[in-house]
Short mmCIF file of C-alpha atoms and ligand atoms in Angstrom, two decimals:
data_model
loop_
_atom_site.label_atom_id
_atom_site.label_comp_id
_atom_site.label_asym_id
_atom_site.label_seq_id
_atom_site.Cartn_x
_atom_site.Cartn_y
_atom_site.Cartn_z
CA UNK A 1 -59.48 -38.92 -143.57
CA UNK A 2 -60.69 -40.06 -140.26
CA UNK A 3 -64.09 -39.52 -138.83
CA UNK A 4 -63.03 -37.31 -135.94
CA UNK A 5 -61.34 -34.82 -138.24
CA UNK A 6 -64.36 -34.73 -140.50
CA UNK A 7 -66.64 -34.04 -137.56
CA UNK A 8 -64.28 -31.35 -136.32
CA UNK A 9 -64.37 -29.66 -139.72
CA UNK A 10 -68.17 -29.63 -139.76
CA UNK A 11 -68.42 -28.26 -136.24
CA UNK A 12 -65.86 -25.53 -136.83
CA UNK A 13 -67.63 -24.47 -140.03
CA UNK A 14 -70.94 -24.22 -138.16
CA UNK A 15 -69.31 -22.44 -135.24
CA UNK A 16 -67.71 -19.84 -137.49
CA UNK A 17 -71.05 -19.19 -139.20
CA UNK A 18 -72.84 -18.80 -135.86
CA UNK A 19 -70.15 -16.49 -134.49
CA UNK A 20 -70.34 -14.21 -137.53
CA UNK A 21 -74.13 -14.34 -137.33
CA UNK A 22 -73.97 -13.37 -133.68
CA UNK A 23 -71.91 -10.31 -134.49
CA UNK A 24 -74.37 -9.27 -137.19
CA UNK A 25 -77.30 -9.87 -134.82
CA UNK A 26 -75.66 -7.66 -132.25
CA UNK A 27 -75.01 -4.88 -134.74
CA UNK A 28 -78.48 -4.95 -136.33
CA UNK A 29 -80.61 -5.86 -133.34
CA UNK A 30 -82.00 -8.67 -135.49
CA UNK A 31 -82.38 -12.22 -134.22
CA UNK A 32 -79.42 -14.58 -134.09
CA UNK A 33 -80.67 -17.64 -136.02
CA UNK A 34 -80.37 -19.80 -132.89
CA UNK A 35 -82.64 -17.36 -131.07
CA UNK A 36 -85.06 -17.20 -133.98
CA UNK A 37 -85.46 -20.97 -133.68
CA UNK A 38 -85.59 -20.71 -129.88
CA UNK A 39 -88.40 -18.14 -129.85
CA UNK A 40 -90.39 -20.33 -132.22
CA UNK A 41 -89.82 -23.30 -129.89
CA UNK A 42 -91.03 -21.13 -126.98
CA UNK A 43 -94.16 -20.20 -128.92
CA UNK A 44 -94.84 -23.77 -129.98
CA UNK A 45 -94.37 -25.19 -126.49
CA UNK A 46 -97.70 -26.00 -124.87
CA UNK A 47 -98.66 -24.14 -121.70
CA UNK A 48 -97.80 -27.11 -119.51
CA UNK A 49 -94.20 -27.17 -120.79
CA UNK A 50 -93.86 -23.38 -120.39
CA UNK A 51 -95.17 -23.56 -116.87
CA UNK A 52 -92.73 -26.35 -116.06
CA UNK A 53 -89.79 -24.50 -117.66
CA UNK A 54 -90.40 -21.28 -115.75
CA UNK A 55 -90.92 -23.08 -112.47
CA UNK A 56 -88.09 -25.57 -112.59
CA UNK A 57 -85.49 -23.83 -114.75
CA UNK A 58 -86.48 -20.26 -113.99
CA UNK A 59 -84.28 -17.70 -115.65
CA UNK A 60 -81.93 -20.52 -116.68
CA UNK A 61 -84.53 -21.73 -119.19
CA UNK A 62 -83.27 -19.27 -121.79
CA UNK A 63 -79.56 -20.17 -121.78
CA UNK A 64 -80.56 -23.84 -121.66
CA UNK A 65 -82.74 -23.45 -124.73
CA UNK A 66 -79.83 -21.87 -126.59
CA UNK A 67 -77.51 -24.65 -125.47
CA UNK A 68 -80.04 -27.27 -126.58
CA UNK A 69 -80.44 -25.78 -130.05
CA UNK A 70 -76.66 -25.36 -130.47
CA UNK A 71 -76.11 -28.97 -129.39
CA UNK A 72 -78.55 -30.26 -132.00
CA UNK A 73 -76.85 -28.08 -134.57
CA UNK A 74 -73.36 -29.26 -133.65
CA UNK A 75 -74.44 -32.88 -134.03
CA UNK A 76 -75.89 -32.30 -137.50
CA UNK A 77 -72.85 -30.23 -138.52
CA UNK A 78 -70.53 -32.99 -137.32
CA UNK A 79 -72.43 -35.55 -139.40
CA UNK A 80 -72.19 -33.23 -142.40
CA UNK A 81 -68.45 -32.91 -141.83
CA UNK A 82 -68.02 -36.67 -141.69
CA UNK A 83 -70.00 -37.14 -144.89
CA UNK A 84 -67.92 -34.45 -146.54
CA UNK A 85 -64.73 -36.16 -145.47
CA UNK A 86 -65.97 -39.36 -147.05
CA UNK A 87 -66.32 -37.60 -150.37
CA UNK A 88 -69.99 -36.60 -150.18
CA UNK A 89 -68.99 -32.98 -150.55
CA UNK A 90 -72.14 -31.59 -152.13
CA UNK A 91 -74.19 -33.34 -149.52
CA UNK A 92 -72.17 -31.76 -146.69
CA UNK A 93 -72.52 -28.29 -148.18
CA UNK A 94 -76.21 -28.96 -148.73
CA UNK A 95 -76.69 -29.78 -145.05
CA UNK A 96 -74.91 -26.56 -144.05
CA UNK A 97 -77.15 -24.63 -146.42
CA UNK A 98 -80.21 -26.43 -145.09
CA UNK A 99 -79.35 -25.52 -141.51
CA UNK A 100 -78.81 -21.92 -142.55
CA UNK A 101 -82.13 -21.95 -144.36
CA UNK A 102 -83.90 -23.21 -141.26
CA UNK A 103 -82.48 -20.22 -139.38
CA UNK A 104 -83.63 -17.88 -142.13
CA UNK A 105 -87.15 -19.29 -142.21
CA UNK A 106 -87.51 -18.90 -138.45
CA UNK A 107 -86.04 -15.40 -138.61
CA UNK A 108 -88.90 -14.59 -141.00
CA UNK A 109 -91.65 -16.28 -139.01
CA UNK A 110 -90.75 -15.94 -135.32
CA UNK A 111 -91.36 -13.03 -132.95
CA UNK A 112 -88.52 -10.55 -133.00
CA UNK A 113 -87.79 -7.06 -131.80
CA UNK A 114 -85.85 -6.11 -134.93
CA UNK A 115 -86.57 -2.62 -136.18
CA UNK A 116 -86.75 -3.33 -139.92
CA UNK A 117 -87.04 -6.28 -142.28
CA UNK A 118 -83.38 -6.02 -143.24
CA UNK A 119 -82.30 -5.97 -139.58
CA UNK A 120 -84.52 -8.94 -138.99
CA UNK A 121 -83.16 -11.05 -141.86
CA UNK A 122 -79.55 -9.95 -142.15
CA UNK A 123 -78.10 -12.08 -139.33
CA UNK A 124 -79.69 -15.24 -140.74
CA UNK A 125 -78.71 -14.44 -144.33
CA UNK A 126 -75.08 -13.81 -143.38
CA UNK A 127 -75.04 -16.94 -141.23
CA UNK A 128 -76.40 -18.96 -144.14
CA UNK A 129 -73.76 -17.63 -146.55
CA UNK A 130 -70.90 -18.16 -144.11
CA UNK A 131 -72.15 -21.66 -143.27
CA UNK A 132 -72.19 -22.72 -146.94
CA UNK A 133 -68.82 -21.15 -147.74
CA UNK A 134 -67.16 -22.50 -144.61
CA UNK A 135 -68.44 -26.02 -145.17
CA UNK A 136 -67.41 -25.87 -148.83
CA UNK A 137 -63.91 -24.83 -147.80
CA UNK A 138 -63.59 -27.52 -145.16
CA UNK A 139 -64.62 -30.38 -147.46
CA UNK A 140 -63.06 -29.08 -150.67
CA UNK A 141 -60.87 -31.24 -152.93
CA UNK A 142 -57.23 -31.22 -151.94
CA UNK A 143 -54.91 -29.29 -154.17
CA UNK A 144 -52.31 -31.99 -154.33
CA UNK A 145 -52.80 -35.63 -154.08
CA UNK A 146 -49.84 -37.51 -152.72
CA UNK A 147 -48.96 -41.12 -152.55
CA UNK A 148 -49.43 -41.12 -148.77
CA UNK A 149 -52.87 -39.54 -149.00
CA UNK A 150 -54.55 -41.49 -151.72
CA UNK A 151 -58.17 -40.85 -150.68
CA UNK A 152 -57.93 -37.25 -151.60
CA UNK A 153 -57.23 -35.74 -148.25
CA UNK A 154 -54.62 -33.11 -147.62
CA UNK A 155 -54.13 -32.97 -143.89
CA UNK A 156 -52.17 -29.75 -143.98
CA UNK A 157 -54.72 -27.97 -146.12
CA UNK A 158 -57.53 -29.24 -143.95
CA UNK A 159 -55.94 -28.14 -140.70
CA UNK A 160 -55.09 -24.73 -142.11
CA UNK A 161 -58.67 -24.26 -143.27
CA UNK A 162 -60.14 -25.37 -139.98
CA UNK A 163 -57.67 -23.22 -138.09
CA UNK A 164 -58.47 -20.17 -140.19
CA UNK A 165 -62.20 -20.68 -139.66
CA UNK A 166 -61.73 -21.11 -135.94
CA UNK A 167 -59.78 -17.85 -135.83
CA UNK A 168 -62.47 -16.10 -137.87
CA UNK A 169 -65.14 -17.39 -135.51
CA UNK A 170 -63.23 -16.40 -132.41
CA UNK A 171 -62.47 -13.03 -134.00
CA UNK A 172 -66.19 -12.40 -134.59
CA UNK A 173 -67.01 -13.38 -131.04
CA UNK A 174 -64.28 -11.04 -129.80
CA UNK A 175 -65.48 -8.25 -132.08
CA UNK A 176 -68.97 -8.63 -130.64
CA UNK A 177 -67.56 -7.92 -127.22
CA UNK A 178 -65.53 -4.97 -128.48
CA UNK A 179 -67.82 -3.14 -130.89
CA UNK A 180 -71.06 -4.74 -129.74
CA UNK A 181 -73.79 -2.55 -128.37
CA UNK A 182 -74.02 -2.76 -124.61
CA UNK A 183 -76.88 -0.34 -125.06
CA UNK A 184 -75.63 1.84 -122.23
CA UNK A 185 -75.70 4.86 -124.50
CA UNK A 186 -79.38 4.24 -125.24
CA UNK A 187 -80.29 4.25 -121.56
CA UNK A 188 -78.04 7.26 -121.00
CA UNK A 189 -80.25 9.18 -123.46
CA UNK A 190 -82.93 9.28 -120.85
CA UNK A 191 -82.88 11.29 -117.69
CA UNK A 192 -85.10 9.97 -114.96
CA UNK A 193 -87.88 12.57 -114.89
CA UNK A 194 -88.99 14.14 -111.64
CA UNK A 195 -92.45 12.93 -110.60
CA UNK A 196 -95.18 15.43 -109.68
CA UNK A 197 -96.38 13.04 -107.01
CA UNK A 198 -93.65 11.36 -105.00
CA UNK A 199 -93.87 8.05 -103.15
CA UNK A 200 -92.38 9.64 -100.06
CA UNK A 201 -89.40 8.44 -98.06
CA UNK A 202 -88.47 4.84 -98.68
CA UNK A 203 -89.79 2.30 -96.25
CA UNK A 204 -86.85 1.18 -94.10
CA UNK A 205 -86.36 -2.57 -94.31
CA UNK A 206 -86.77 -4.79 -91.27
CA UNK A 207 -83.33 -5.69 -90.13
CA UNK A 208 -83.48 -9.49 -90.14
CA UNK A 209 -80.63 -11.32 -91.90
CA UNK A 210 -82.01 -13.21 -94.89
CA UNK A 211 -85.33 -11.36 -95.22
CA UNK A 212 -86.22 -9.97 -98.66
CA UNK A 213 -85.40 -6.25 -98.60
CA UNK A 214 -88.46 -4.03 -99.00
CA UNK A 215 -87.13 -2.80 -102.34
CA UNK A 216 -85.74 -5.46 -104.67
CA UNK A 217 -82.59 -4.15 -106.39
CA UNK A 218 -82.94 -4.06 -110.19
CA UNK A 219 -80.14 -6.56 -110.67
CA UNK A 220 -81.93 -9.04 -108.41
CA UNK A 221 -85.42 -8.47 -109.75
CA UNK A 222 -86.96 -11.63 -111.21
CA UNK A 223 -87.33 -11.72 -114.95
CA UNK A 224 -89.95 -13.61 -116.90
CA UNK A 225 -90.52 -13.22 -120.62
CA UNK A 226 -90.48 -15.12 -123.86
CA UNK A 227 -87.45 -13.71 -125.63
CA UNK A 228 -83.89 -14.97 -125.85
CA UNK A 229 -82.47 -11.64 -126.92
CA UNK A 230 -83.43 -8.60 -124.88
CA UNK A 231 -84.70 -5.76 -127.09
CA UNK A 232 -82.53 -2.66 -127.01
CA UNK A 233 -84.80 0.07 -128.24
CA UNK A 234 -83.56 3.55 -129.04
CA UNK A 235 -85.93 5.82 -127.10
CA UNK A 236 -85.73 8.30 -130.00
CA UNK A 237 -87.31 5.70 -132.28
CA UNK A 238 -89.89 4.59 -129.75
CA UNK A 239 -93.53 5.43 -130.19
CA UNK A 240 -96.65 4.29 -128.39
CA UNK A 241 -99.83 4.07 -130.41
CA UNK A 242 -103.09 4.32 -128.47
CA UNK A 243 -106.04 3.37 -130.62
CA UNK A 244 -109.08 1.14 -131.00
CA UNK A 245 -112.33 2.06 -129.27
CA UNK A 246 -111.26 5.64 -128.57
CA UNK A 247 -112.48 9.02 -129.78
CA UNK A 248 -109.01 10.22 -130.67
CA UNK A 249 -106.04 8.07 -131.62
CA UNK A 250 -102.77 9.11 -129.94
CA UNK A 251 -99.19 8.56 -131.00
CA UNK A 252 -96.76 9.43 -128.24
CA UNK A 253 -93.01 9.72 -128.48
CA UNK A 254 -90.98 9.13 -125.34
CA UNK A 255 -90.73 12.89 -124.78
CA UNK A 256 -94.48 13.31 -125.36
CA UNK A 257 -95.11 10.70 -122.71
CA UNK A 258 -92.85 12.05 -119.99
CA UNK A 259 -94.13 15.60 -120.53
CA UNK A 260 -97.38 14.41 -118.96
CA UNK A 261 -98.14 14.06 -115.25
CA UNK A 262 -95.75 11.57 -113.65
CA UNK A 263 -96.28 9.70 -110.43
CA UNK A 264 -93.85 7.68 -108.34
CA UNK A 265 -95.13 4.55 -106.58
CA UNK A 266 -93.87 1.44 -104.81
CA UNK A 267 -95.54 -1.54 -106.48
CA UNK A 268 -94.88 -5.26 -106.07
CA UNK A 269 -94.97 -7.37 -109.24
CA UNK A 270 -95.80 -11.05 -109.13
CA UNK A 271 -95.61 -13.75 -111.79
CA UNK A 272 -98.48 -16.18 -112.17
CA UNK A 273 -95.84 -18.94 -112.46
CA UNK A 274 -94.65 -18.29 -108.93
CA UNK A 275 -95.18 -21.37 -106.82
CA UNK A 276 -96.12 -21.12 -103.15
CA UNK A 277 -92.94 -19.83 -101.48
CA UNK A 278 -91.34 -19.14 -104.88
CA UNK A 279 -89.02 -16.35 -106.04
CA UNK A 280 -90.98 -14.67 -108.87
CA UNK A 281 -92.12 -11.65 -106.93
CA UNK A 282 -90.33 -8.36 -106.43
CA UNK A 283 -90.97 -4.83 -105.25
CA UNK A 284 -89.71 -1.69 -106.96
CA UNK A 285 -90.19 2.07 -106.92
CA UNK A 286 -91.59 3.02 -110.31
CA UNK A 287 -92.09 6.39 -112.02
CA UNK A 288 -94.63 6.59 -114.79
CA UNK A 289 -97.61 8.25 -116.40
CA UNK A 290 -101.03 7.17 -115.13
CA UNK A 291 -102.67 5.07 -117.84
CA UNK A 292 -106.03 6.52 -116.79
CA UNK A 293 -104.82 10.01 -117.81
CA UNK A 294 -103.91 8.78 -121.28
CA UNK A 295 -107.21 6.93 -121.64
CA UNK A 296 -109.06 10.09 -120.64
CA UNK A 297 -107.16 12.02 -123.27
CA UNK A 298 -108.03 9.48 -125.93
CA UNK A 299 -111.65 9.16 -124.83
CA UNK A 300 -112.76 5.57 -124.26
CA UNK A 301 -115.93 4.37 -125.96
CA UNK A 302 -118.76 2.88 -123.95
CA UNK A 303 -118.54 -0.67 -125.28
CA UNK A 304 -114.85 -1.25 -124.48
CA UNK A 305 -113.91 -3.59 -121.62
CA UNK A 306 -110.28 -4.47 -122.31
CA UNK A 307 -106.93 -3.29 -123.53
CA UNK A 308 -104.74 -5.37 -125.79
CA UNK A 309 -101.15 -4.23 -125.45
CA UNK A 310 -98.37 -5.39 -127.74
CA UNK A 311 -94.65 -5.35 -127.16
CA UNK A 312 -92.00 -4.65 -129.76
CA UNK A 313 -91.59 -8.38 -130.41
CA UNK A 314 -95.27 -8.90 -131.08
CA UNK A 315 -96.25 -10.51 -127.77
CA UNK A 316 -99.74 -9.54 -126.65
CA UNK A 317 -101.26 -9.04 -123.21
CA UNK A 318 -104.94 -8.47 -122.37
CA UNK A 319 -105.86 -6.28 -119.40
CA UNK A 320 -109.32 -5.45 -118.03
CA UNK A 321 -110.08 -1.81 -118.77
CA UNK A 322 -111.54 -1.52 -115.27
CA UNK A 323 -108.15 -2.16 -113.66
CA UNK A 324 -106.77 0.79 -115.62
CA UNK A 325 -109.54 3.24 -114.78
CA UNK A 326 -110.75 2.32 -111.27
CA UNK A 327 -108.39 4.71 -109.51
CA UNK A 328 -105.48 2.36 -108.84
CA UNK A 329 -102.01 3.51 -109.87
CA UNK A 330 -101.71 1.71 -113.21
CA UNK A 331 -98.86 3.38 -115.10
CA UNK A 332 -96.76 3.46 -118.22
CA UNK A 333 -93.52 3.15 -116.26
CA UNK A 334 -90.29 4.79 -117.42
CA UNK A 335 -88.10 4.34 -114.34
CA UNK A 336 -87.40 1.55 -111.87
CA UNK A 337 -85.66 2.23 -108.57
CA UNK A 338 -84.30 5.58 -109.68
CA UNK A 339 -82.95 4.44 -113.06
CA UNK A 340 -84.34 4.24 -116.56
CA UNK A 341 -85.90 0.78 -116.91
CA UNK A 342 -83.24 -1.90 -117.36
CA UNK A 343 -83.44 -3.50 -120.83
CA UNK A 344 -84.57 -6.79 -119.32
CA UNK A 345 -87.42 -5.02 -117.55
CA UNK A 346 -88.91 -3.25 -120.54
CA UNK A 347 -86.83 -0.23 -121.56
CA UNK A 348 -87.91 2.36 -122.47
CA UNK A 349 -91.54 1.94 -121.34
CA UNK A 350 -93.59 -0.84 -119.76
CA UNK A 351 -96.94 -1.19 -118.05
CA UNK A 352 -97.25 -1.73 -114.30
CA UNK A 353 -100.71 -2.42 -112.87
CA UNK A 354 -101.03 -3.02 -109.13
CA UNK A 355 -102.97 -6.15 -108.26
CA UNK A 356 -102.75 -8.16 -111.48
CA UNK A 357 -100.28 -10.88 -112.37
CA UNK A 358 -97.63 -9.76 -114.86
CA UNK A 359 -98.93 -11.80 -117.79
CA UNK A 360 -102.20 -9.81 -117.86
CA UNK A 361 -100.79 -6.39 -117.11
CA UNK A 362 -97.06 -5.75 -117.10
CA UNK A 363 -96.24 -5.44 -120.83
CA UNK A 364 -92.53 -4.73 -121.28
CA UNK A 365 -91.15 -2.95 -124.38
CA UNK A 366 -94.70 -1.77 -125.08
CA UNK A 367 -95.45 -0.23 -128.49
CA UNK A 368 -99.15 -0.60 -129.07
CA UNK A 369 -102.13 -0.08 -126.78
CA UNK A 370 -105.49 -0.96 -128.26
CA UNK A 371 -108.73 -0.30 -126.42
CA UNK A 372 -111.00 -3.18 -127.33
CA UNK A 373 -113.31 -5.94 -126.05
CA UNK A 374 -112.24 -9.25 -124.55
CA UNK A 375 -114.57 -11.06 -126.93
CA UNK A 376 -112.70 -9.62 -129.92
CA UNK A 377 -109.19 -10.92 -129.22
CA UNK A 378 -107.11 -13.40 -127.28
CA UNK A 379 -103.64 -12.75 -125.94
CA UNK A 380 -100.40 -14.73 -125.90
CA UNK A 381 -100.73 -16.43 -122.51
CA UNK A 382 -104.47 -16.95 -122.61
CA UNK A 383 -103.99 -18.77 -125.93
CA UNK A 384 -101.82 -21.18 -123.93
CA UNK A 385 -104.22 -22.03 -121.19
CA UNK A 386 -103.92 -19.24 -118.65
CA UNK A 387 -106.98 -17.34 -117.44
CA UNK A 388 -108.15 -14.15 -119.12
CA UNK A 389 -108.47 -12.33 -115.79
CA UNK A 390 -105.92 -12.88 -113.06
CA UNK A 391 -105.86 -10.83 -109.86
CA UNK A 392 -102.90 -11.66 -107.63
CA UNK A 393 -103.74 -14.11 -104.86
CA UNK A 394 -103.04 -13.21 -101.22
CA UNK A 395 -99.78 -14.93 -100.30
CA UNK A 396 -97.08 -15.08 -97.67
CA UNK A 397 -93.56 -16.45 -97.92
CA UNK A 398 -91.05 -17.51 -95.28
CA UNK A 399 -87.58 -16.18 -96.18
CA UNK A 400 -85.85 -17.28 -92.95
CA UNK A 401 -85.22 -19.82 -91.69
CA UNK A 402 -84.60 -21.61 -94.96
CA UNK A 403 -85.82 -25.19 -95.37
CA UNK A 404 -84.01 -27.80 -93.30
CA UNK A 405 -81.94 -25.18 -91.47
CA UNK A 406 -80.30 -26.27 -88.24
CA UNK A 407 -81.25 -24.01 -85.36
CA UNK A 408 -80.09 -23.78 -81.76
CA UNK A 409 -82.75 -24.34 -79.13
CA UNK A 410 -84.09 -21.16 -77.55
CA UNK A 411 -85.49 -17.86 -78.84
CA UNK A 412 -85.62 -17.88 -82.65
CA UNK A 413 -86.93 -15.61 -85.36
CA UNK A 414 -88.75 -16.32 -88.59
CA UNK A 415 -89.29 -13.63 -91.21
CA UNK A 416 -90.53 -13.08 -94.72
CA UNK A 417 -92.88 -11.10 -96.92
CA UNK A 418 -96.61 -11.16 -97.62
CA UNK A 419 -98.54 -9.56 -100.47
CA UNK A 420 -102.10 -8.90 -101.58
CA UNK A 421 -101.60 -6.07 -104.04
CA UNK A 422 -104.39 -3.54 -104.31
CA UNK A 423 -106.11 -5.01 -101.25
CA UNK A 424 -103.27 -4.67 -98.74
CA UNK A 425 -101.95 -6.98 -96.03
CA UNK A 426 -103.72 -6.63 -92.70
CA UNK A 427 -102.18 -9.47 -90.76
CA UNK A 428 -99.70 -12.33 -91.03
CA UNK A 429 -99.96 -15.40 -88.84
CA UNK A 430 -97.48 -18.18 -88.16
CA UNK A 431 -98.07 -21.60 -86.75
CA UNK A 432 -95.47 -23.91 -85.23
CA UNK A 433 -96.31 -27.55 -86.04
CA UNK A 434 -100.03 -27.98 -85.41
CA UNK A 435 -100.19 -25.26 -82.76
CA UNK A 436 -102.44 -22.21 -82.79
CA UNK A 437 -102.07 -19.43 -85.37
CA UNK A 438 -100.04 -16.61 -83.79
CA UNK A 439 -99.74 -13.06 -85.04
CA UNK A 440 -96.46 -11.96 -86.65
CA UNK A 441 -95.17 -8.42 -86.39
CA UNK A 442 -95.62 -6.42 -89.60
CA UNK A 443 -93.37 -3.69 -90.94
CA UNK A 444 -95.26 -0.44 -91.37
CA UNK A 445 -96.04 0.27 -94.98
CA UNK A 446 -97.61 3.24 -96.69
CA UNK A 447 -99.68 1.63 -99.41
CA UNK A 448 -101.70 -1.44 -100.31
CA UNK A 449 -99.84 -2.22 -103.52
CA UNK A 450 -96.60 -3.54 -102.02
CA UNK A 451 -95.61 -6.55 -100.10
CA UNK A 452 -95.08 -6.24 -96.35
CA UNK A 453 -92.23 -7.70 -94.38
CA UNK A 454 -93.10 -9.70 -91.29
CA UNK A 455 -91.16 -11.22 -88.37
CA UNK A 456 -92.16 -13.80 -85.83
CA UNK A 457 -90.39 -14.70 -82.58
CA UNK A 458 -90.78 -18.18 -81.24
CA UNK A 459 -89.16 -20.47 -78.78
CA UNK A 460 -87.42 -23.32 -80.60
CA UNK A 461 -87.44 -26.59 -78.69
CA UNK A 462 -85.24 -29.57 -79.68
CA UNK A 463 -86.59 -31.71 -82.49
CA UNK A 464 -87.95 -31.20 -85.98
CA UNK A 465 -90.50 -28.44 -86.41
CA UNK A 466 -92.65 -27.12 -89.20
CA UNK A 467 -93.38 -23.40 -89.50
CA UNK A 468 -96.37 -22.43 -91.61
CA UNK A 469 -97.37 -18.90 -92.59
CA UNK A 470 -100.58 -17.33 -93.84
CA UNK A 471 -101.64 -13.80 -94.72
CA UNK A 472 -104.92 -12.04 -94.14
CA UNK A 473 -105.62 -9.23 -96.58
CA UNK A 474 -107.28 -5.94 -95.74
CA UNK A 475 -110.63 -7.17 -97.04
CA UNK A 476 -110.47 -9.75 -94.24
CA UNK A 477 -109.91 -12.69 -96.54
CA UNK A 478 -107.63 -15.35 -95.09
CA UNK A 479 -105.11 -16.89 -97.49
CA UNK A 480 -106.49 -20.24 -98.57
CA UNK A 481 -104.76 -23.49 -97.65
CA UNK A 482 -106.24 -25.12 -100.76
CA UNK A 483 -103.35 -26.09 -102.98
CA UNK A 484 -103.47 -25.04 -106.61
CA UNK A 485 -100.75 -25.14 -109.29
CA UNK A 486 -99.69 -21.90 -111.04
CA UNK A 487 -101.77 -22.67 -114.11
CA UNK A 488 -104.32 -21.30 -114.96
CA UNK A 489 -104.53 -18.33 -112.58
CA UNK A 490 -101.85 -18.54 -109.89
CA UNK A 491 -100.73 -20.97 -107.22
CA UNK A 492 -102.38 -21.20 -103.82
CA UNK A 493 -101.72 -23.02 -100.58
CA UNK A 494 -99.66 -22.18 -97.52
CA UNK A 495 -95.89 -21.91 -97.45
CA UNK A 496 -94.14 -23.91 -94.78
CA UNK A 497 -90.59 -24.69 -93.85
CA UNK A 498 -89.17 -27.54 -91.82
CA UNK A 499 -86.27 -26.87 -89.42
CA UNK A 500 -84.10 -29.02 -87.15
CA UNK A 501 -83.54 -27.71 -83.63
CA UNK A 502 -80.73 -29.08 -81.45
N1 MTE B 1 -93.13 -8.01 -123.70
C1 MTE B 1 -93.34 -8.83 -122.67
N2 MTE B 1 -93.80 -8.33 -121.52
C2 MTE B 1 -94.01 -9.14 -120.45
C3 MTE B 1 -93.78 -10.52 -120.55
C4 MTE B 1 -93.31 -11.04 -121.78
O1 MTE B 1 -93.08 -12.24 -121.94
N3 MTE B 1 -93.08 -10.16 -122.81
N4 MTE B 1 -93.98 -11.33 -119.47
C5 MTE B 1 -94.91 -10.85 -118.45
C6 MTE B 1 -94.84 -11.62 -117.23
S1 MTE B 1 -95.43 -13.20 -117.32
C7 MTE B 1 -94.40 -11.09 -116.06
S2 MTE B 1 -94.56 -11.95 -114.63
C8 MTE B 1 -93.76 -9.76 -116.00
C9 MTE B 1 -92.38 -9.88 -115.43
O2 MTE B 1 -91.75 -8.64 -115.41
P1 MTE B 1 -90.21 -8.58 -115.06
O3 MTE B 1 -89.51 -9.52 -116.00
O4 MTE B 1 -89.81 -7.16 -115.21
O5 MTE B 1 -90.09 -9.05 -113.63
O6 MTE B 1 -93.65 -9.17 -117.28
C10 MTE B 1 -94.73 -9.37 -118.13
N5 MTE B 1 -94.49 -8.60 -119.32
MO1 MO B 2 -95.55 -13.97 -115.30
#
């Protein structure tokens, strides 16, 4: 039997196992073995690699990680298939079992949002079984040996087996699409509750083509987290435990939570991995319960200075207690832009804290909220080299013109957004080449916790020009031109864009 056929057999066996495993993962909410490995890779990656992945690959880092793991797997499976075809049958089956075992081990050890141990392990166990059986079938002894096929290879039997496995794999993939949980019914279980305190009429957006709208639509909102599979939590099973240095431990169901006072606020989130001028910032209208109310109910002890919050997958975030009790609108959010939270943004409940980067405040899929002391714990990102405390740095971004745009000479407009959450934007200034700083026009905005749109009219003269922007926050602090990388506590420097004017 030739090498190509052997490799094909190995790959199809692995593919069928993964497809069946995917279906089981979808049905149980447990990790697909590829994702179990992927999450472990994410957790093992040093901070510098994480930082690089988020910045350069962005949201594509997750599909790429899956593709990378599957590629490695396909290569090993192909080698197993070739060995099997050469008569090393036990060895081939052993490799398939070994691969399945790797998936199972990582399903046990890696972070996962699975509800129970059986949900967590079932996808990997089924994948392991299917992998072994499929490989054993592919490389099995032929039923009849013929004079033309002396090495013990029955082409017809082989092709039928491979074909059947391919159909089984494709069938599982199709079944995942058909019976798989979109989760829509889980989100439909929640009605967006009416807030007692409304955010008022929505700020109309400045009407400049290409400018970021004041409110970022949910589907366009940036997403940063460390999971390959988005948790789909049934709100009826959800519970938030508030404990630690409190007088009274609380356990709140979703209904318990939304029965409390709800406020609606426009708040801009920013990721610490956002580079100067980068895309990881977005503004939404949130509804949620003030965290300060819940802390008051629980009664915070004197010696506490931090909260350690944990999401359903076990990721931890550390937040200064002061940011939750100093009067700012820190909330357990249940709605985003008039909808229940999208799964990718933390359904059913997440934290939103104005003024702090997401990695120290914006816990999605939150389950546990422990009042504690910074000296008594360390959180996921701080273990990887990011700062313990991380207020958002005052920043401005040019949305239009885009870099290296060609403009016509004459009156031109530049526009973008600026943010200094919890301090507020007082002024935005733009400079053409090395000219003087000139004031941009700001959109009116109600609060200090959102970004502000700005526009700037200038007279474009022929040649190449550089536009640079800077923000001044309401404390009077001018955005620094000192360049800093995102790690450890947020990028700094001024955004500029170069344009060609004819
Ligand atoms: N459970 C969980 N919550 C998380 C994260 C995460 O990895 N896991 N990432 C944080 C980071 S780094 C940011 S910037 C924000 C991003 O929120 P978004 O994805 O809704 O934009 O969520 C935060 N909350
Ligand atoms: Mo982030």
